[in-house]
Amino acid sequence: MPNMNPKKCPMPEQAPDVRNKNFEEVTLGYTAEMAVEEAQRCLNCKNKPCMTGCPVQVKIPEFIALVAEGKFLEAAAKIKETSALPAVCGRVCPQESQCECHCVRGIKGEAVAIGRLERFVADYARENSSEKAVKPESNGHKVAIVGAGPAGLTCAGDLARMGYEVTVFEALHTAGGVLMYGIPEFRLPKTIVQKEIDTLKDLGVEFVLNFVVGRSETIDELFGDGYEAIFVGSGAGLPTFIGVPGENANGVYSANEYLTRINLMKAYKENADTPIYHAKKVAVVGGGNVAMDAARCAKRMGAEEVYIVYRRSEKELPARLEEIHHAKEEGVVFKFLTAPLEVLSDENFNVTGLKCQQMELGEPDASGRRRPIPVEGSEFVLDLDCVIAAIGTSPNPLIRHTTPGLETNRKGCIVADDEHGITSKDGVFAGGDAVTGAATVILAMGAGKRAAAAMDEYIKNKNK
Ligand SMILES: Cc1cc2nc3c(=O)[nH]c(=O)nc-3n(C[C@H](O)[C@H](O)[C@H](O)COP(=O)(O)OP(=O)(O)OC[C@H]3O[C@@H](n4cnc5c(N)ncnc54)[C@H](O)[C@@H]3O)c2cc1C
């Protein structure tokens, strides 16, 4: 008999006024009892609608049925059949718009907490299984991966399991991409990401860090080194600035720089080498996950007032619901229907405020969302000492400038087919944010997975 409670089993978390002063994980995860109770809410539907919402096709009802029986390691193995990073996805996937939005329990109540169960199972397996991945026998073929984010890591893992000699070239000194340098510790502990990377090392994947493809070596030079196919998963790490006067004042950051200093370079720790400005009044411009992360970091770095400045209404906020909810609880103030007009600064060029304008929503634009329109005479000033731009990113142009024959579009994204990641250049495959522009972890992983299968086929055909 299923558990017919219309509500999800709640997950314990740190109290808002405690957690907004530390970088430890906000949500604490289910206990075994909670996981079993929540798993019993699953109706095990025959047509598995939840799976249609998962870009990597996790066998959701099957793993949840195993959780309900208390078979947690078996449940972890079931997820691992299709997903390389369950502890990550259980924490950061936008489940409300993916698997959970198709759950029939969501019609008359709350969907089954698929993300929380995935996280529980992955954490349980990490803590209770000593099983190590084993390097498969080599098939004698070398492949290269550019970028160690979720797209590159997934592609690397799948190819290594097929027996390829896989080398990942990563520009930074740490593998993990945004999982390491962007998403904060309090949402995704870095030991968890590192553990997933260590599993790839056990499979035989080699990581070459501090290696900028396009500078250290070009894609064509990598082919010259004997790599038979190359996957480009270099992400979309180039920030977009707001484009208002005064934006080059002291105290204006891109969210990328601000978060990298805090998360990758650990500026939140005492004695960190990386300096960061401990601002008191901060406005973050934008409404996505990046904006929420920057605002919540600013609070934890000691800011007394933190604003989210967003030009549309709450309904259009693109961030995960949980992040919005947590940001509000932690004291972040949302200024909806507000657009920045000018960054104000003093005679030393230090930020003193942000001139803003009230907006109202008009007709839908090309994106289908209602267009924000300025309200005349509604200007006002927020007193601040720091402004953080979190309005989007695009791919760094280095690879497209150094790779003849690689087609890119007007947004600077690599053109690759969605099914296989095939690009215009023979032997080069691509996926993740480098192709789609800034998107999500699970979409990047799906692209890496499909490209790995296509690279295998490409190499087999070439060597027939
Ligand atoms: C702050 C923040 C919060 C986010 N929150 C969420 C969330 O909650 N949920 C969610 O699903 N998504 C979230 N996202 C989006 C998600 O993280 C990305 O969509 C995902 O990481 C893309 O994966 P990727 O592998 O394509 O690229 P990335 O993760 O960007 O990895 C690309 C890697 O390539 C490396 N690289 C770049 N150029 C080169 C080069 N020339 N040579 C060698 N290496 C290179 C980079 O250093 C990087 O390590 C967030 C993004 C940010 C920035």
XYZ file of C-alpha atoms in Angstrom, residues 13-403:
391
model
C 18.184 21.854 6.966
C 20.220 24.396 8.903
C 18.154 27.270 10.346
C 18.232 30.343 8.050
C 19.854 32.732 10.550
C 22.546 30.155 11.331
C 23.352 29.043 7.796
C 23.556 32.543 6.333
C 26.772 32.956 8.326
C 28.522 29.739 7.307
C 29.435 27.866 4.122
C 28.371 24.417 5.310
C 25.685 22.561 3.390
C 22.221 24.080 3.874
C 20.170 20.926 3.419
C 21.163 17.925 5.485
C 19.678 15.038 3.495
C 17.199 12.298 4.392
C 17.802 9.641 7.020
C 17.194 6.031 5.914
C 13.750 6.102 7.569
C 12.765 9.326 5.786
C 13.979 7.946 2.456
C 11.909 4.766 2.817
C 8.837 6.796 3.851
C 9.212 9.112 0.850
C 9.931 6.240 -1.566
C 6.661 4.646 -0.485
C 4.828 7.658 -1.987
C 5.849 6.476 -5.480
C 2.995 4.737 -7.321
C 5.434 2.941 -9.659
C 3.417 4.035 -12.722
C 3.557 1.637 -15.646
C 4.354 4.310 -18.241
C 6.995 6.035 -16.033
C 6.168 9.684 -16.884
C 8.961 10.946 -14.584
C 11.614 9.352 -16.813
C 10.485 11.415 -19.828
C 11.660 14.495 -17.904
C 15.175 13.174 -17.237
C 17.767 14.033 -19.908
C 19.919 11.017 -18.899
C 16.976 8.620 -18.496
C 17.603 7.576 -14.884
C 15.386 4.526 -14.186
C 13.466 6.467 -11.558
C 10.595 4.143 -10.524
C 13.012 1.191 -10.386
C 15.522 2.906 -8.103
C 12.729 4.277 -5.898
C 11.183 0.801 -5.550
C 14.570 -0.450 -4.307
C 14.742 2.410 -1.780
C 11.258 1.496 -0.527
C 12.584 -2.030 0.133
C 15.626 -0.626 1.962
C 17.986 -1.864 -0.793
C 20.004 1.347 -0.950
C 23.190 0.029 -2.597
C 21.135 -1.706 -5.285
C 19.255 1.566 -5.823
C 22.593 3.389 -6.253
C 23.726 0.811 -8.807
C 20.463 1.282 -10.724
C 20.995 5.053 -10.952
C 24.655 4.595 -11.929
C 23.538 2.571 -14.981
C 22.728 5.867 -16.695
C 23.993 8.749 -14.549
C 27.623 9.409 -13.652
C 26.979 12.161 -11.076
C 23.918 11.274 -8.936
C 25.154 12.990 -5.750
C 25.539 16.170 -7.817
C 22.244 15.892 -9.709
C 20.302 15.060 -6.536
C 21.468 18.414 -5.196
C 21.406 20.810 -8.139
C 19.036 19.561 -10.865
C 15.938 21.704 -11.414
C 13.733 18.690 -10.618
C 10.579 20.821 -10.507
C 10.848 21.418 -14.255
C 12.239 17.975 -15.129
C 11.418 14.574 -13.566
C 9.195 15.832 -10.741
C 6.964 17.954 -12.967
C 5.802 14.742 -14.697
C 5.076 12.860 -11.431
C 1.367 11.945 -11.119
C 1.501 12.518 -7.366
C 2.009 16.176 -8.279
C -1.548 16.416 -9.669
C -3.276 16.299 -6.280
C -0.359 17.169 -4.016
C 3.408 17.332 -4.150
C 5.451 15.221 -6.547
C 7.586 12.425 -5.116
C 10.884 13.979 -3.945
C 12.940 12.277 -6.672
C 15.913 14.613 -6.265
C 16.107 14.136 -2.496
C 15.904 10.346 -2.923
C 18.627 10.398 -5.586
C 20.843 12.401 -3.249
C 20.158 10.043 -0.330
C 21.012 6.967 -2.377
C 24.223 8.473 -3.814
C 25.385 9.661 -0.378
C 24.549 6.299 1.187
C 26.584 4.442 -1.438
C 29.529 6.827 -1.029
C 29.554 6.339 2.737
C 28.789 2.620 2.861
C 30.450 0.994 -0.114
C 34.172 0.429 -0.512
C 33.750 -0.815 -4.068
C 36.218 0.918 -6.401
C 35.877 1.404 -10.142
C 38.330 -0.765 -12.080
C 40.171 0.343 -15.225
C 38.862 -1.732 -18.139
C 41.267 -3.368 -20.574
C 42.500 -0.802 -23.122
C 41.185 -0.955 -26.682
C 44.331 0.873 -27.844
C 42.592 4.076 -28.996
C 43.302 7.553 -27.581
C 40.649 10.258 -27.159
C 40.880 13.767 -25.722
C 38.326 15.782 -23.759
C 38.564 19.560 -23.514
C 37.130 20.823 -20.227
C 36.441 18.944 -16.990
C 32.868 20.144 -16.319
C 29.844 17.810 -16.197
C 29.782 17.426 -20.004
C 33.471 16.497 -20.245
C 33.434 14.285 -17.131
C 30.411 12.304 -18.341
C 31.901 11.850 -21.808
C 35.250 10.812 -20.274
C 33.611 8.260 -17.954
C 31.575 6.606 -20.695
C 34.577 6.380 -23.069
C 36.853 5.027 -20.331
C 34.306 2.293 -19.539
C 34.424 1.330 -23.254
C 38.191 0.837 -22.961
C 39.457 4.103 -24.491
C 42.617 5.821 -23.243
C 41.030 9.117 -22.157
C 42.884 12.357 -21.383
C 40.977 15.370 -20.050
C 42.624 18.765 -20.643
C 41.421 21.393 -18.152
C 42.346 25.083 -18.086
C 41.971 25.499 -14.310
C 44.066 23.892 -11.565
C 41.056 21.822 -10.430
C 38.708 19.569 -12.396
C 34.922 19.928 -12.066
C 34.032 23.047 -14.078
C 31.162 25.074 -12.635
C 30.593 22.349 -10.024
C 33.901 23.450 -8.467
C 34.270 27.115 -9.347
C 30.656 28.336 -9.554
C 28.184 26.468 -7.350
C 28.943 27.275 -3.695
C 30.031 24.777 -1.057
C 26.779 25.301 0.891
C 24.805 23.877 -2.063
C 27.295 21.332 -3.369
C 30.166 20.270 -1.101
C 33.374 20.013 -3.110
C 34.399 16.692 -1.510
C 31.407 15.147 -3.290
C 32.500 16.464 -6.686
C 36.089 15.373 -6.005
C 34.897 11.860 -5.187
C 33.202 11.625 -8.615
C 36.431 12.805 -10.261
C 38.435 10.221 -8.289
C 36.124 7.494 -9.627
C 37.041 8.572 -13.159
C 40.728 8.392 -12.221
C 40.147 4.816 -10.983
C 38.682 4.070 -14.408
C 41.981 5.213 -15.916
C 41.020 8.738 -17.046
C 44.062 11.025 -17.030
C 43.619 14.674 -16.065
C 46.018 17.299 -17.408
C 45.318 20.484 -15.423
C 46.435 24.082 -16.092
C 46.252 23.256 -19.800
C 44.401 25.825 -21.904
C 43.425 24.318 -25.245
C 43.989 27.022 -27.828
C 47.022 28.338 -25.888
C 48.964 25.370 -24.468
C 48.099 23.393 -27.619
C 45.446 23.774 -30.294
C 42.838 21.169 -31.212
C 44.811 20.381 -34.403
C 47.981 19.886 -32.350
C 46.096 17.426 -30.114
C 45.173 15.424 -33.229
C 48.914 15.514 -34.077
C 49.588 13.923 -30.646
C 47.588 10.862 -31.702
C 44.119 11.561 -30.305
C 41.631 10.041 -32.744
C 38.593 12.035 -31.626
C 38.182 15.100 -29.415
C 35.183 16.195 -27.332
C 34.906 19.912 -26.573
C 33.020 20.613 -23.342
C 34.561 23.979 -22.575
C 31.396 25.531 -21.140
C 30.205 29.131 -21.293
C 32.425 30.940 -18.821
C 32.625 34.394 -20.405
C 30.538 36.842 -18.351
C 28.167 39.412 -19.812
C 28.208 42.799 -18.103
C 25.119 44.927 -17.484
C 25.946 47.563 -20.076
C 25.066 50.650 -18.000
C 27.192 53.764 -17.350
C 29.589 53.616 -14.389
C 29.974 49.858 -14.607
C 33.781 49.927 -14.377
C 33.778 51.432 -10.864
C 35.589 49.725 -7.973
C 33.233 47.244 -6.341
C 31.552 45.949 -9.503
C 32.107 42.234 -10.059
C 30.939 39.714 -12.598
C 29.231 36.873 -10.707
C 31.804 34.574 -12.301
C 34.734 36.376 -10.714
C 32.969 36.824 -7.373
C 31.963 33.151 -7.149
C 35.319 31.869 -8.416
C 37.169 33.846 -5.752
C 34.876 32.446 -3.078
C 34.336 28.854 -4.232
C 37.446 27.859 -6.150
C 39.960 30.090 -4.367
C 38.230 29.739 -0.949
C 38.199 33.471 -0.198
C 35.633 32.765 2.528
C 38.258 31.009 4.624
C 40.506 32.864 7.004
C 44.053 33.276 5.608
C 42.903 32.648 2.013
C 45.429 33.984 -0.522
C 42.720 35.403 -2.754
C 41.469 38.848 -1.766
C 37.793 39.707 -1.903
C 35.888 42.858 -1.037
C 33.755 42.334 2.093
C 30.924 44.614 1.026
C 28.164 45.790 3.356
C 25.410 46.611 0.857
C 25.265 44.503 -2.267
C 22.971 44.360 -5.307
C 23.060 41.334 -7.577
C 21.582 42.027 -11.003
C 19.876 38.941 -12.482
C 17.421 36.220 -11.471
C 18.983 32.825 -12.249
C 20.823 30.287 -10.100
C 24.007 32.301 -10.563
C 22.347 35.417 -9.113
C 20.950 33.445 -6.135
C 24.382 31.924 -5.452
C 26.111 35.315 -5.597
C 23.511 36.922 -3.289
C 23.672 34.083 -0.750
C 27.488 34.177 -0.816
C 27.428 37.949 -0.228
C 25.275 37.400 2.879
C 27.710 34.789 4.159
C 30.648 37.122 3.476
C 29.117 39.563 5.973
C 26.914 41.902 3.904
C 24.121 43.485 5.947
C 21.844 44.238 2.980
C 21.685 42.106 -0.149
C 19.295 42.793 -3.025
C 18.345 40.810 -6.092
C 17.565 43.329 -8.834
C 15.425 41.615 -11.480
C 13.598 43.354 -14.309
C 10.699 40.912 -14.592
C 8.296 39.588 -11.927
C 8.758 36.722 -9.467
C 6.884 34.377 -11.827
C 9.600 34.699 -14.460
C 12.570 34.081 -12.119
C 14.595 31.348 -13.845
C 16.386 30.058 -10.699
C 15.495 26.745 -9.034
C 12.543 27.177 -6.665
C 14.542 25.832 -3.727
C 17.291 28.441 -4.237
C 14.750 31.291 -4.366
C 13.052 29.989 -1.217
C 16.384 29.609 0.614
C 17.626 33.045 -0.499
C 14.453 34.677 0.853
C 14.712 32.800 4.140
C 18.330 33.936 4.494
C 17.338 37.588 4.240
C 18.015 38.419 0.587
C 15.609 41.187 -0.519
C 14.040 40.820 -3.974
C 13.484 43.955 -6.051
C 11.218 42.663 -8.801
C 10.303 44.676 -11.907
C 13.443 46.733 -11.373
C 16.053 47.516 -14.032
C 19.517 49.010 -13.398
C 20.184 52.355 -15.117
C 23.583 53.487 -13.806
C 26.258 52.489 -11.281
C 26.999 55.523 -9.085
C 30.434 56.100 -7.550
C 32.379 58.664 -5.460
C 35.481 60.744 -6.321
C 37.695 57.664 -5.720
C 35.587 55.717 -8.173
C 34.199 53.412 -5.473
C 30.591 52.223 -5.868
C 28.052 54.245 -3.846
C 24.792 53.121 -5.380
C 22.748 51.761 -8.243
C 20.263 53.981 -10.008
C 17.255 51.855 -10.922
C 13.963 52.180 -12.705
C 10.645 50.492 -11.998
C 9.279 48.318 -14.817
C 5.889 46.873 -15.757
C 5.156 43.854 -17.922
C 3.906 44.315 -21.481
C 3.230 41.858 -24.301
C 5.241 38.603 -24.567
C 8.593 38.909 -26.395
C 10.460 36.363 -28.576
C 11.219 34.236 -25.493
C 7.478 33.966 -24.743
C 7.890 35.927 -21.498
C 6.149 39.271 -21.008
C 8.475 42.123 -21.968
C 9.455 44.534 -19.175
C 8.637 48.162 -20.013
C 10.027 51.163 -18.069
C 7.580 53.146 -15.929
C 8.166 56.843 -16.574
C 9.403 58.935 -13.616
C 9.982 55.868 -11.426
C 13.770 56.148 -10.979
C 15.217 55.527 -7.522
C 18.645 54.852 -6.001
C 19.763 51.874 -3.931
C 22.653 52.840 -1.626
C 25.361 50.207 -2.096
C 29.070 49.516 -2.000
C 29.052 46.536 -4.371
C 27.233 45.505 -7.547
C 27.434 41.989 -8.990
C 26.414 41.286 -12.589
C 24.721 37.907 -13.016
C 22.890 38.375 -16.290
C 24.391 35.552 -18.321
C 27.506 34.095 -19.853
C 28.666 32.913 -23.271
C 31.462 30.601 -24.500
C 35.028 31.935 -24.344
C 36.120 32.698 -27.958
C 39.583 31.056 -27.630
C 38.680 27.658 -29.076
C 36.695 29.035 -31.986
C 39.539 31.465 -32.828
C 42.184 28.717 -32.831
C 40.279 25.883 -34.521
